[in-house]
Amino acid sequence: MKTYRAYDPEQPYLLPPAPRDWLGDDHLAIFVLDLVRELDLRTIDAQLQAKDARGERPYSPVMMTALLIYAYSVGVFSSRRIERATVEDVAFRYLCGGQHPHFTTINQFRGKYRQQLAALFEQVLTACMSAGLVKLEHVAIDGTKMKANASKHKAMSYDRMQKDDARIRNEVEELLAKADAADAQDEQVEGAYDPEEEVRRRQERLAKMAAAREALRAETKAARAARLKEQAEELREKAADPNTAPRDQKGFVTIAAKRDEKAEALAAEAGEQPSQTDDDDDDLPRNTPPSDADGEPKPEAQRNFTDPESRIMFRDGAVMQAYNAQAAVDDTSQVIVAAEVSNQAPDTQYFAPMLRRVVANCDAVPATTTADSGYFSAANVQFAERMGTEPFISVGKHRSDGDQQEPSPLPQHNTPAKQAMRATLASSRGRETYARRKSTVEPVFGQVRTRGFQHFSFRGLLKNRCEWAFVCLTHNILKLFRARRPALAA
């Protein structure tokens, strides 16, 4: 008869075990904690130290940062699930040192220090570069539509707001008239229908729509004012250039002054509303609702009641309330070298800002840069060449091997800039270089989604930019961990 190995789950330890021994030196949790100890967390620590010394002692910023990084790395994004894991999961217990922060504490830390946590992206990228995971021989830029924390059914057009406003006001008047008639006939008895709740609900909806319409007006007027300011500046530059305005400089200046005057009037009507991104140097494109010459919203202009900064977008044939998450990826180890989020669906205007961020983050210019046809424009090609990188931007559909699918270009693809790029991509070097794009950037989005990040957790552009940077930071940590793991095993 076989005997079994001794088994007693209630057996107490004679000597306390070392928690690190339960995981092993090659575990991700140990790697994350060692890495976080090397990161500069002084901005978080300074804010914690600035608080009143009295009261409950806060958790260590090293512990909270390591906990969030590890949680996002293994696909745990909910603060309630993170709290539960600190009790049930050995790796989480190790990172917390046996402590169990409440889910509200986790969420407050993530919310209050979201910008400081997002800023760690550059420090992690520096660690990846030091490990030789970034060579900048080829960088691919692409974007994905990421679902917002809002329903598309909560979006309403300006025209529908006005029509619903009139309809609901009529309903309120009818309900009040029925109530008055019932009172006059003494038909109100206990338990009879009371319209007060229906009236109150409709009046609340009227107030929400009125606030949304006013916010939409302010947004469109501010956007119109900004565009007029840009146009005025362009006119002044033309007036100062003798090649563009040799005889009519006065006319340029006059038009510029009139546009400035109109811009100031629209800005005054809109009110001074600082951007929710709190970023004066933000050069990413912003989707602003369409407006007429006076800055009034057009009938099709939409606003979402849950997340006003999100926009209706398309992904794989589906319509969703979303943001456009951008990433620039180095092909050496699929490390993300730049990441951003905005609310404009088309990709064309993202190319230059993303390339600038690659250069700023890496302090170097990539040798070649690839992007799909959504990023093509003559201006983008010229910008890349001025930056010192060789661009390979598709002007049509391409197969995975880099060859173009369409045998002959459509008429709109016969511009000089597209013909030149088409010739570049048709060369053997062009096909080889562009074929690397799909295996460089697109798997990254798949890896992020496979870890469970299918939509943003927060509302508002600034919050989602910070979360996307944090998600990309954890992606890079996983690349760094897997690159160093063989060395640890040796």
Tab-separated table of C-alpha atoms in Angstrom:
chain	number	residue	atom	x	y	z
A	1	MET	CA	0.000	0.000	0.000
A	2	LYS	CA	1.369	3.386	-0.991
A	3	THR	CA	1.910	6.018	1.642
A	4	TYR	CA	1.348	9.668	0.896
A	5	ARG	CA	3.568	12.624	1.549
A	6	ALA	CA	2.889	14.426	4.767
A	7	TYR	CA	0.141	17.007	4.344
A	8	ASP	CA	-1.042	19.400	7.033
A	9	PRO	CA	-2.155	22.836	5.778
A	10	GLU	CA	-2.661	23.972	9.384
A	11	GLN	CA	0.943	23.194	10.379
A	12	PRO	CA	2.482	26.348	11.956
A	13	TYR	CA	6.027	27.395	11.065
A	14	LEU	CA	8.701	26.948	13.673
A	15	LEU	CA	10.653	29.820	12.102
A	16	PRO	CA	9.033	32.547	9.947
A	17	PRO	CA	9.651	31.974	6.216
A	18	ALA	CA	11.163	34.580	3.933
A	19	PRO	CA	8.349	35.741	1.599
A	20	ARG	CA	10.854	36.257	-1.214
A	21	ASP	CA	11.653	32.509	-1.135
A	22	TRP	CA	8.032	31.666	-1.960
A	23	LEU	CA	8.329	33.401	-5.338
A	24	GLY	CA	11.917	32.830	-6.461
A	25	ASP	CA	14.385	35.373	-7.747
A	26	ASP	CA	13.015	35.263	-11.318
A	27	HIS	CA	9.448	36.269	-10.390
A	28	LEU	CA	7.922	39.396	-11.915
A	29	ALA	CA	6.850	40.791	-8.530
A	30	ILE	CA	10.429	40.754	-7.239
A	31	PHE	CA	11.662	42.359	-10.461
A	32	VAL	CA	9.015	45.098	-10.219
A	33	LEU	CA	9.872	45.901	-6.601
A	34	ASP	CA	13.600	46.050	-7.324
A	35	LEU	CA	12.933	48.322	-10.302
A	36	VAL	CA	10.584	50.651	-8.391
A	37	ARG	CA	13.229	51.076	-5.689
A	38	GLU	CA	15.503	52.476	-8.406
A	39	LEU	CA	12.883	54.901	-9.779
A	40	ASP	CA	12.770	58.532	-8.698
A	41	LEU	CA	9.576	58.930	-6.644
A	42	ARG	CA	10.534	62.227	-5.029
A	43	THR	CA	7.593	64.129	-6.533
A	44	ILE	CA	5.124	61.740	-4.883
A	45	ASP	CA	7.091	61.670	-1.639
A	46	ALA	CA	7.230	65.476	-1.495
A	47	GLN	CA	3.441	65.749	-1.697
A	48	LEU	CA	3.011	63.111	0.987
A	49	GLN	CA	5.486	64.865	3.273
A	50	ALA	CA	3.696	68.191	2.753
A	51	LYS	CA	0.598	66.836	4.503
A	52	ASP	CA	-0.117	67.402	8.166
A	53	ALA	CA	2.034	64.995	10.166
A	54	ARG	CA	-0.877	64.242	12.468
A	55	GLY	CA	-3.460	61.630	11.599
A	56	GLU	CA	-3.149	58.192	10.063
A	57	ARG	CA	0.240	57.337	8.591
A	58	PRO	CA	0.204	56.854	4.789
A	59	TYR	CA	1.440	53.749	3.013
A	60	SER	CA	4.915	53.838	1.495
A	61	PRO	CA	4.897	55.335	-2.029
A	62	VAL	CA	7.288	52.555	-3.079
A	63	MET	CA	4.759	49.926	-1.978
A	64	MET	CA	1.772	51.647	-3.615
A	65	THR	CA	3.637	52.287	-6.879
A	66	ALA	CA	4.966	48.721	-7.054
A	67	LEU	CA	1.488	47.380	-6.261
A	68	LEU	CA	-0.133	49.343	-9.108
A	69	ILE	CA	2.614	48.528	-11.616
A	70	TYR	CA	2.456	44.821	-10.875
A	71	ALA	CA	-1.358	44.827	-10.940
A	72	TYR	CA	-1.484	46.489	-14.371
A	73	SER	CA	1.280	44.183	-15.604
A	74	VAL	CA	-0.751	41.057	-14.801
A	75	GLY	CA	-4.084	42.485	-15.970
A	76	VAL	CA	-5.667	43.528	-12.674
A	77	PHE	CA	-7.057	47.058	-13.081
A	78	SER	CA	-9.919	47.252	-10.587
A	79	SER	CA	-9.010	48.682	-7.180
A	80	ARG	CA	-11.381	46.194	-5.517
A	81	ARG	CA	-9.674	43.263	-7.258
A	82	ILE	CA	-6.258	44.659	-6.283
A	83	GLU	CA	-7.325	44.835	-2.637
A	84	ARG	CA	-8.615	41.245	-2.775
A	85	ALA	CA	-5.377	40.087	-4.379
A	86	THR	CA	-3.350	41.493	-1.477
A	87	VAL	CA	-5.081	38.837	0.650
A	88	GLU	CA	-5.359	35.922	-1.787
A	89	ASP	CA	-2.296	36.229	-4.051
A	90	VAL	CA	1.218	35.478	-2.753
A	91	ALA	CA	2.904	37.944	-5.128
A	92	PHE	CA	0.583	40.774	-4.086
A	93	ARG	CA	1.073	39.912	-0.405
A	94	TYR	CA	4.834	40.024	-0.927
A	95	LEU	CA	4.710	43.466	-2.583
A	96	CYS	CA	2.525	44.840	0.218
A	97	GLY	CA	4.630	43.325	2.968
A	98	GLY	CA	1.565	41.698	4.502
A	99	GLN	CA	-0.424	44.947	4.509
A	100	HIS	CA	-3.831	45.261	2.870
A	101	PRO	CA	-4.645	48.792	1.658
A	102	HIS	CA	-8.357	49.413	1.190
A	103	PHE	CA	-9.586	49.738	-2.388
A	104	THR	CA	-10.519	53.386	-1.771
A	105	THR	CA	-6.920	54.069	-0.683
A	106	ILE	CA	-5.595	52.388	-3.833
A	107	ASN	CA	-7.967	54.365	-6.036
A	108	GLN	CA	-7.194	57.662	-4.296
A	109	PHE	CA	-3.449	57.119	-4.688
A	110	ARG	CA	-3.874	56.270	-8.371
A	111	GLY	CA	-6.094	59.312	-8.902
A	112	LYS	CA	-4.132	61.892	-6.934
A	113	TYR	CA	-0.712	60.954	-8.344
A	114	ARG	CA	-1.780	59.906	-11.843
A	115	GLN	CA	0.458	62.473	-13.533
A	116	GLN	CA	3.476	61.508	-11.424
A	117	LEU	CA	2.847	57.821	-12.155
A	118	ALA	CA	2.493	58.540	-15.880
A	119	ALA	CA	5.783	60.464	-15.803
A	120	LEU	CA	7.550	57.245	-14.759
A	121	PHE	CA	7.160	56.150	-18.396
A	122	GLU	CA	10.313	58.062	-19.337
A	123	GLN	CA	12.332	56.542	-16.474
A	124	VAL	CA	11.303	53.013	-17.481
A	125	LEU	CA	12.088	53.823	-21.128
A	126	THR	CA	15.558	54.972	-20.051
A	127	ALA	CA	16.056	51.617	-18.294
A	128	CYS	CA	15.012	49.810	-21.493
A	129	MET	CA	17.458	51.880	-23.526
A	130	SER	CA	20.241	51.137	-21.047
A	131	ALA	CA	19.489	47.432	-21.424
A	132	GLY	CA	19.894	47.679	-25.194
A	133	LEU	CA	16.218	47.108	-26.001
A	134	VAL	CA	15.914	50.322	-28.026
A	135	LYS	CA	18.148	50.969	-31.034
A	136	LEU	CA	15.963	53.427	-33.027
A	137	GLU	CA	16.827	51.750	-36.324
A	138	HIS	CA	13.127	51.460	-37.102
A	139	VAL	CA	10.151	53.006	-35.281
A	140	ALA	CA	6.552	52.295	-36.269
A	141	ILE	CA	3.699	54.647	-35.360
A	142	ASP	CA	0.096	53.505	-35.114
A	143	GLY	CA	-3.082	54.098	-33.158
A	144	THR	CA	-6.025	52.142	-31.816
A	145	LYS	CA	-9.509	53.267	-30.870
A	146	MET	CA	-9.884	52.589	-27.159
A	147	LYS	CA	-13.383	52.548	-25.692
A	148	ALA	CA	-14.142	55.398	-23.303
A	149	ASN	CA	-15.788	54.965	-19.919
A	150	ALA	CA	-19.050	56.194	-21.409
A	151	SER	CA	-21.892	54.827	-23.521
A	152	LYS	CA	-22.430	56.007	-27.077
A	153	HIS	CA	-26.148	56.118	-26.216
A	154	LYS	CA	-25.406	58.991	-23.825
A	155	ALA	CA	-24.296	61.195	-26.722
A	156	MET	CA	-26.751	63.648	-28.269
A	157	SER	CA	-26.536	66.020	-31.207
A	158	TYR	CA	-27.159	69.746	-30.845
A	159	ASP	CA	-30.178	69.489	-33.138
A	160	ARG	CA	-31.712	66.648	-31.133
A	161	MET	CA	-31.116	68.533	-27.875
A	162	GLN	CA	-33.173	71.435	-29.188
A	163	LYS	CA	-35.962	69.166	-30.465
A	164	ASP	CA	-36.075	67.133	-27.237
A	165	ASP	CA	-36.117	70.340	-25.216
A	166	ALA	CA	-39.331	71.446	-26.937
A	167	ARG	CA	-40.891	67.970	-26.673
A	168	ILE	CA	-40.134	67.558	-22.970
A	169	ARG	CA	-41.422	71.048	-22.164
A	170	ASN	CA	-44.714	70.121	-23.842
A	171	GLU	CA	-44.855	66.917	-21.803
A	172	VAL	CA	-44.301	68.868	-18.590
A	173	GLU	CA	-47.102	71.273	-19.479
A	174	GLU	CA	-49.462	68.360	-20.230
A	175	LEU	CA	-48.630	66.658	-16.912
A	176	LEU	CA	-49.202	69.854	-14.973
A	177	ALA	CA	-52.468	70.447	-16.827
A	178	LYS	CA	-53.679	66.924	-15.921
A	179	ALA	CA	-52.753	67.523	-12.282
A	180	ASP	CA	-54.664	70.817	-12.217
A	181	ALA	CA	-57.695	69.172	-13.814
A	182	ALA	CA	-57.639	66.338	-11.296
A	183	ASP	CA	-57.397	68.806	-8.410
A	184	ALA	CA	-60.313	70.792	-9.764
A	185	GLN	CA	-62.519	67.688	-9.946
A	186	ASP	CA	-61.413	66.401	-6.522
A	187	GLU	CA	-60.253	63.177	-8.147
A	188	GLN	CA	-57.004	63.118	-6.238
A	189	VAL	CA	-57.297	60.272	-3.734
A	190	GLU	CA	-54.673	58.411	-1.772
A	191	GLY	CA	-52.711	56.118	-4.039
A	192	ALA	CA	-53.813	57.858	-7.229
A	193	TYR	CA	-51.311	58.779	-9.948
A	194	ASP	CA	-49.062	61.651	-8.871
A	195	PRO	CA	-47.320	63.484	-11.746
A	196	GLU	CA	-44.807	65.296	-9.519
A	197	GLU	CA	-42.105	62.617	-9.930
A	198	GLU	CA	-42.542	62.588	-13.722
A	199	VAL	CA	-42.337	66.385	-13.828
A	200	ARG	CA	-39.238	66.426	-11.648
A	201	ARG	CA	-37.493	63.816	-13.820
A	202	ARG	CA	-38.236	65.760	-16.992
A	203	GLN	CA	-37.123	69.030	-15.472
A	204	GLU	CA	-33.803	67.441	-14.466
A	205	ARG	CA	-33.341	66.250	-18.043
A	206	LEU	CA	-34.133	69.733	-19.336
A	207	ALA	CA	-31.481	71.180	-17.019
A	208	LYS	CA	-28.877	68.618	-18.184
A	209	MET	CA	-29.574	69.331	-21.848
A	210	ALA	CA	-29.437	73.086	-21.251
A	211	ALA	CA	-26.039	72.713	-19.553
A	212	ALA	CA	-24.802	70.477	-22.391
A	213	ARG	CA	-25.953	72.944	-25.047
A	214	GLU	CA	-24.242	75.814	-23.246
A	215	ALA	CA	-21.024	73.822	-22.870
A	216	LEU	CA	-21.194	72.860	-26.549
A	217	ARG	CA	-21.619	76.505	-27.543
A	218	ALA	CA	-18.663	77.538	-25.377
A	219	GLU	CA	-16.485	74.746	-26.798
A	220	THR	CA	-17.278	75.576	-30.423
A	221	LYS	CA	-16.785	79.317	-29.902
A	222	ALA	CA	-13.433	78.726	-28.173
A	223	ALA	CA	-12.340	76.366	-30.972
A	224	ARG	CA	-13.424	78.870	-33.625
A	225	ALA	CA	-11.500	81.616	-31.818
A	226	ALA	CA	-8.366	79.466	-31.701
A	227	ARG	CA	-8.617	78.729	-35.428
A	228	LEU	CA	-9.018	82.439	-36.213
A	229	LYS	CA	-5.942	83.225	-34.110
A	230	GLU	CA	-3.924	80.634	-36.044
A	231	GLN	CA	-5.146	82.002	-39.368
A	232	ALA	CA	-4.254	85.548	-38.298
A	233	GLU	CA	-0.751	84.435	-37.361
A	234	GLU	CA	-0.317	82.698	-40.724
A	235	LEU	CA	-1.423	85.875	-42.520
A	236	ARG	CA	1.111	87.945	-40.583
A	237	GLU	CA	3.858	85.468	-41.527
A	238	LYS	CA	2.847	85.774	-45.181
A	239	ALA	CA	2.862	89.557	-44.906
A	240	ALA	CA	6.387	89.466	-43.493
A	241	ASP	CA	7.621	87.250	-46.336
A	242	PRO	CA	8.303	89.258	-49.513
A	243	ASN	CA	8.014	86.091	-51.617
A	244	THR	CA	4.446	85.335	-50.561
A	245	ALA	CA	3.103	88.898	-50.350
A	246	PRO	CA	5.238	91.230	-52.487
A	247	ARG	CA	2.480	93.746	-53.147
A	248	ASP	CA	-0.400	93.134	-50.759
A	249	GLN	CA	1.175	93.027	-47.305
A	250	LYS	CA	-1.226	95.658	-45.990
A	251	GLY	CA	-4.176	93.516	-47.030
A	252	PHE	CA	-2.793	90.506	-45.163
A	253	VAL	CA	-2.291	92.552	-42.016
A	254	THR	CA	-5.775	94.048	-42.243
A	255	ILE	CA	-7.413	90.636	-42.568
A	256	ALA	CA	-5.291	89.342	-39.697
A	257	ALA	CA	-6.428	92.215	-37.469
A	258	LYS	CA	-10.084	91.532	-38.288
A	259	ARG	CA	-9.690	87.849	-37.463
A	260	ASP	CA	-7.993	88.719	-34.182
A	261	GLU	CA	-10.906	90.988	-33.335
A	262	LYS	CA	-13.424	88.254	-34.163
A	263	ALA	CA	-11.419	85.711	-32.159
A	264	GLU	CA	-11.417	87.941	-29.082
A	265	ALA	CA	-15.175	88.434	-29.366
A	266	LEU	CA	-15.806	84.690	-29.609
A	267	ALA	CA	-13.430	83.967	-26.716
A	268	ALA	CA	-15.270	86.526	-24.587
A	269	GLU	CA	-18.618	84.884	-25.404
A	270	ALA	CA	-17.247	81.430	-24.650
A	271	GLY	CA	-15.654	82.550	-21.380
A	272	GLU	CA	-12.155	81.694	-20.228
A	273	GLN	CA	-12.275	77.899	-19.952
A	274	PRO	CA	-8.818	76.346	-19.544
A	275	SER	CA	-8.270	73.060	-21.308
A	276	GLN	CA	-8.905	70.002	-19.138
A	277	THR	CA	-5.562	68.620	-20.246
A	278	ASP	CA	-3.750	71.347	-18.287
A	279	ASP	CA	-0.999	71.214	-20.906
A	280	ASP	CA	-0.036	74.490	-22.545
A	281	ASP	CA	2.439	72.721	-24.849
A	282	ASP	CA	-0.068	70.162	-26.095
A	283	ASP	CA	0.367	69.864	-29.876
A	284	LEU	CA	-1.882	66.841	-30.352
A	285	PRO	CA	-4.938	67.281	-32.567
A	286	ARG	CA	-8.212	67.851	-30.738
A	287	ASN	CA	-11.629	66.986	-32.102
A	288	THR	CA	-13.861	70.016	-31.681
A	289	PRO	CA	-17.553	69.966	-32.637
A	290	PRO	CA	-18.312	71.555	-36.030
A	291	SER	CA	-19.450	75.171	-35.902
A	292	ASP	CA	-20.553	77.922	-38.264
A	293	ALA	CA	-18.786	81.231	-38.946
A	294	ASP	CA	-20.146	82.710	-35.701
A	295	GLY	CA	-18.945	79.796	-33.570
A	296	GLU	CA	-22.456	78.367	-33.090
A	297	PRO	CA	-22.621	74.540	-33.056
A	298	LYS	CA	-23.876	72.918	-36.236
A	299	PRO	CA	-26.933	70.620	-35.928
A	300	GLU	CA	-24.754	67.462	-36.125
A	301	ALA	CA	-22.368	68.593	-33.344
A	302	GLN	CA	-22.491	66.012	-30.535
A	303	ARG	CA	-21.740	65.948	-26.838
A	304	ASN	CA	-21.651	62.983	-24.496
A	305	PHE	CA	-23.313	63.551	-21.121
A	306	THR	CA	-21.047	61.052	-19.320
A	307	ASP	CA	-17.630	61.945	-20.803
A	308	PRO	CA	-17.885	65.166	-22.853
A	309	GLU	CA	-14.307	64.894	-24.170
A	310	SER	CA	-14.801	61.450	-25.720
A	311	ARG	CA	-16.001	61.139	-29.312
A	312	ILE	CA	-17.916	58.714	-31.527
A	313	MET	CA	-15.363	56.578	-33.430
A	314	PHE	CA	-15.282	53.440	-35.567
A	315	ARG	CA	-13.200	50.307	-34.905
A	316	ASP	CA	-13.499	47.134	-36.939
A	317	GLY	CA	-16.884	48.245	-38.248
A	318	ALA	CA	-18.271	48.954	-34.765
A	319	VAL	CA	-19.398	52.360	-33.524
A	320	MET	CA	-18.214	53.291	-30.029
A	321	GLN	CA	-17.615	56.189	-27.691
A	322	ALA	CA	-13.846	56.234	-27.669
A	323	TYR	CA	-10.444	57.913	-27.650
A	324	ASN	CA	-7.581	57.457	-30.113
A	325	ALA	CA	-4.618	55.867	-28.287
A	326	GLN	CA	-1.320	56.344	-30.129
A	327	ALA	CA	1.970	54.475	-29.728
A	328	ALA	CA	5.395	54.640	-31.360
A	329	VAL	CA	7.223	51.313	-31.075
A	330	ASP	CA	10.881	50.428	-31.627
A	331	ASP	CA	11.220	47.170	-33.540
A	332	THR	CA	14.226	45.828	-31.590
A	333	SER	CA	12.125	44.470	-28.703
A	334	GLN	CA	8.708	46.084	-29.282
A	335	VAL	CA	9.383	48.715	-26.633
A	336	ILE	CA	6.989	51.688	-26.723
A	337	VAL	CA	9.088	54.845	-27.109
A	338	ALA	CA	6.196	57.346	-27.169
A	339	ALA	CA	2.534	57.143	-26.143
A	340	GLU	CA	-0.296	59.642	-26.255
A	341	VAL	CA	-4.101	59.894	-26.343
A	342	SER	CA	-6.408	62.364	-28.025
A	343	ASN	CA	-10.022	62.464	-29.164
A	344	GLN	CA	-9.592	62.930	-32.914
A	345	ALA	CA	-10.280	59.808	-34.946
A	346	PRO	CA	-8.197	60.426	-38.128
A	347	ASP	CA	-4.493	59.688	-37.673
A	348	THR	CA	-2.907	62.167	-40.109
A	349	GLN	CA	-2.244	64.949	-37.601
A	350	TYR	CA	-0.714	62.587	-35.025
A	351	PHE	CA	2.391	61.781	-37.062
A	352	ALA	CA	4.417	64.937	-36.357
A	353	PRO	CA	3.576	65.164	-32.601
A	354	MET	CA	4.381	61.481	-32.063
A	355	LEU	CA	7.694	61.767	-33.914
A	356	ARG	CA	8.580	64.800	-31.782
A	357	ARG	CA	7.868	62.779	-28.634
A	358	VAL	CA	10.079	59.926	-29.842
A	359	VAL	CA	12.969	62.345	-30.301
A	360	ALA	CA	12.307	64.051	-26.950
A	361	ASN	CA	12.023	60.760	-25.012
A	362	CYS	CA	15.016	59.040	-26.611
A	363	ASP	CA	17.169	62.108	-27.297
A	364	ALA	CA	17.799	60.711	-30.786
A	365	VAL	CA	16.099	60.488	-34.162
A	366	PRO	CA	15.065	57.069	-35.514
A	367	ALA	CA	16.785	56.023	-38.736
A	368	THR	CA	13.508	54.990	-40.385
A	369	THR	CA	9.871	55.611	-39.459
A	370	THR	CA	6.896	53.671	-40.804
A	371	ALA	CA	3.170	54.321	-40.604
A	372	ASP	CA	0.057	53.123	-42.393
A	373	SER	CA	-1.920	55.073	-44.975
A	374	GLY	CA	-3.925	56.921	-42.321
A	375	TYR	CA	-0.816	58.993	-41.533
A	376	PHE	CA	0.134	59.978	-45.061
A	377	SER	CA	0.355	63.587	-46.149
A	378	ALA	CA	2.974	65.529	-48.071
A	379	ALA	CA	3.515	67.688	-44.978
A	380	ASN	CA	4.224	64.611	-42.824
A	381	VAL	CA	6.782	63.303	-45.307
A	382	GLN	CA	8.526	66.679	-45.384
A	383	PHE	CA	8.431	66.942	-41.584
A	384	ALA	CA	10.043	63.514	-41.164
A	385	GLU	CA	12.782	64.379	-43.631
A	386	ARG	CA	13.482	67.666	-41.818
A	387	MET	CA	13.706	65.749	-38.527
A	388	GLY	CA	16.343	63.482	-40.082
A	389	THR	CA	14.413	60.204	-40.314
A	390	GLU	CA	13.556	58.350	-43.515
A	391	PRO	CA	9.749	57.979	-43.741
A	392	PHE	CA	7.948	54.964	-45.208
A	393	ILE	CA	4.254	55.874	-45.069
A	394	SER	CA	1.737	53.841	-46.998
A	395	VAL	CA	-0.379	55.542	-49.678
A	396	GLY	CA	-2.773	52.591	-49.985
A	397	LYS	CA	-3.396	49.057	-48.774
A	398	HIS	CA	-0.383	46.778	-48.327
A	399	ARG	CA	0.031	43.065	-47.750
A	400	SER	CA	2.044	41.713	-44.842
A	401	ASP	CA	5.102	41.364	-47.077
A	402	GLY	CA	5.049	45.077	-47.925
A	403	ASP	CA	3.674	44.749	-51.479
A	404	GLN	CA	0.732	46.954	-52.361
A	405	GLN	CA	-2.603	45.251	-52.921
A	406	GLU	CA	-4.037	47.606	-55.523
A	407	PRO	CA	-2.513	46.950	-58.971
A	408	SER	CA	-3.010	50.511	-60.188
A	409	PRO	CA	-3.428	53.599	-58.013
A	410	LEU	CA	-6.743	55.409	-57.826
A	411	PRO	CA	-6.831	58.977	-59.208
A	412	GLN	CA	-6.573	60.524	-55.743
A	413	HIS	CA	-3.318	58.576	-55.222
A	414	ASN	CA	-1.612	60.168	-58.238
A	415	THR	CA	-0.387	63.371	-56.576
A	416	PRO	CA	3.367	64.009	-56.877
A	417	ALA	CA	3.954	63.317	-53.182
A	418	LYS	CA	2.092	60.016	-53.312
A	419	GLN	CA	3.774	58.974	-56.544
A	420	ALA	CA	7.176	59.574	-54.964
A	421	MET	CA	6.260	57.622	-51.823
A	422	ARG	CA	4.717	54.845	-53.913
A	423	ALA	CA	7.979	54.497	-55.838
A	424	THR	CA	9.937	54.387	-52.566
A	425	LEU	CA	7.690	51.669	-51.148
A	426	ALA	CA	7.829	49.681	-54.378
A	427	SER	CA	11.607	49.329	-54.161
A	428	SER	CA	13.052	46.210	-52.538
A	429	ARG	CA	14.277	48.221	-49.548
A	430	GLY	CA	10.912	49.949	-49.244
A	431	ARG	CA	9.002	46.643	-49.241
A	432	GLU	CA	11.383	45.148	-46.692
A	433	THR	CA	11.207	48.169	-44.389
A	434	TYR	CA	7.454	48.644	-44.572
A	435	ALA	CA	6.833	44.932	-44.048
A	436	ARG	CA	8.407	45.285	-40.578
A	437	ARG	CA	5.735	47.804	-39.513
A	438	LYS	CA	2.991	45.243	-39.003
A	439	SER	CA	5.175	42.983	-36.860
A	440	THR	CA	6.427	45.926	-34.804
A	441	VAL	CA	3.513	48.051	-33.634
A	442	GLU	CA	0.350	46.012	-34.179
A	443	PRO	CA	1.370	43.125	-31.848
A	444	VAL	CA	1.832	45.686	-29.073
A	445	PHE	CA	-1.851	46.634	-29.149
A	446	GLY	CA	-2.718	42.940	-29.151
A	447	GLN	CA	-0.497	42.308	-26.128
A	448	VAL	CA	-2.064	45.225	-24.238
A	449	ARG	CA	-5.577	43.991	-24.958
A	450	THR	CA	-4.651	40.388	-24.126
A	451	ARG	CA	-3.647	41.521	-20.647
A	452	GLY	CA	-7.251	42.681	-20.256
A	453	PHE	CA	-7.004	46.403	-20.958
A	454	GLN	CA	-9.991	46.788	-23.286
A	455	HIS	CA	-11.213	50.254	-22.302
A	456	PHE	CA	-10.240	53.287	-20.262
A	457	SER	CA	-11.197	53.324	-16.601
A	458	PHE	CA	-11.573	57.080	-16.189
A	459	ARG	CA	-13.367	60.002	-17.801
A	460	GLY	CA	-11.696	62.991	-19.368
A	461	LEU	CA	-8.753	63.401	-21.696
A	462	LEU	CA	-6.100	64.141	-19.062
A	463	LYS	CA	-7.001	61.125	-16.907
A	464	ASN	CA	-7.005	58.764	-19.860
A	465	ARG	CA	-3.687	60.103	-21.154
A	466	CYS	CA	-2.170	59.303	-17.789
A	467	GLU	CA	-3.692	55.830	-17.696
A	468	TRP	CA	-2.503	55.034	-21.231
A	469	ALA	CA	1.034	56.161	-20.339
A	470	PHE	CA	0.893	53.910	-17.259
A	471	VAL	CA	-0.333	50.946	-19.337
A	472	CYS	CA	2.501	51.502	-21.830
A	473	LEU	CA	4.931	51.783	-18.931
A	474	THR	CA	3.928	48.336	-17.673
A	475	HIS	CA	4.246	46.951	-21.215
A	476	ASN	CA	7.855	48.168	-21.317
A	477	ILE	CA	8.537	46.705	-17.874
A	478	LEU	CA	7.385	43.301	-19.121
A	479	LYS	CA	9.750	43.595	-22.093
A	480	LEU	CA	12.596	44.544	-19.760
A	481	PHE	CA	11.739	41.705	-17.372
A	482	ARG	CA	11.707	39.077	-20.117
A	483	ALA	CA	14.969	40.379	-21.554
A	484	ARG	CA	16.726	40.141	-18.170
A	485	ARG	CA	15.142	36.851	-17.116
A	486	PRO	CA	17.672	34.619	-18.948
A	487	ALA	CA	20.483	36.465	-17.191
A	488	LEU	CA	18.881	35.801	-13.805
A	489	ALA	CA	18.481	32.114	-14.648
A	490	ALA	CA	22.163	31.893	-15.623
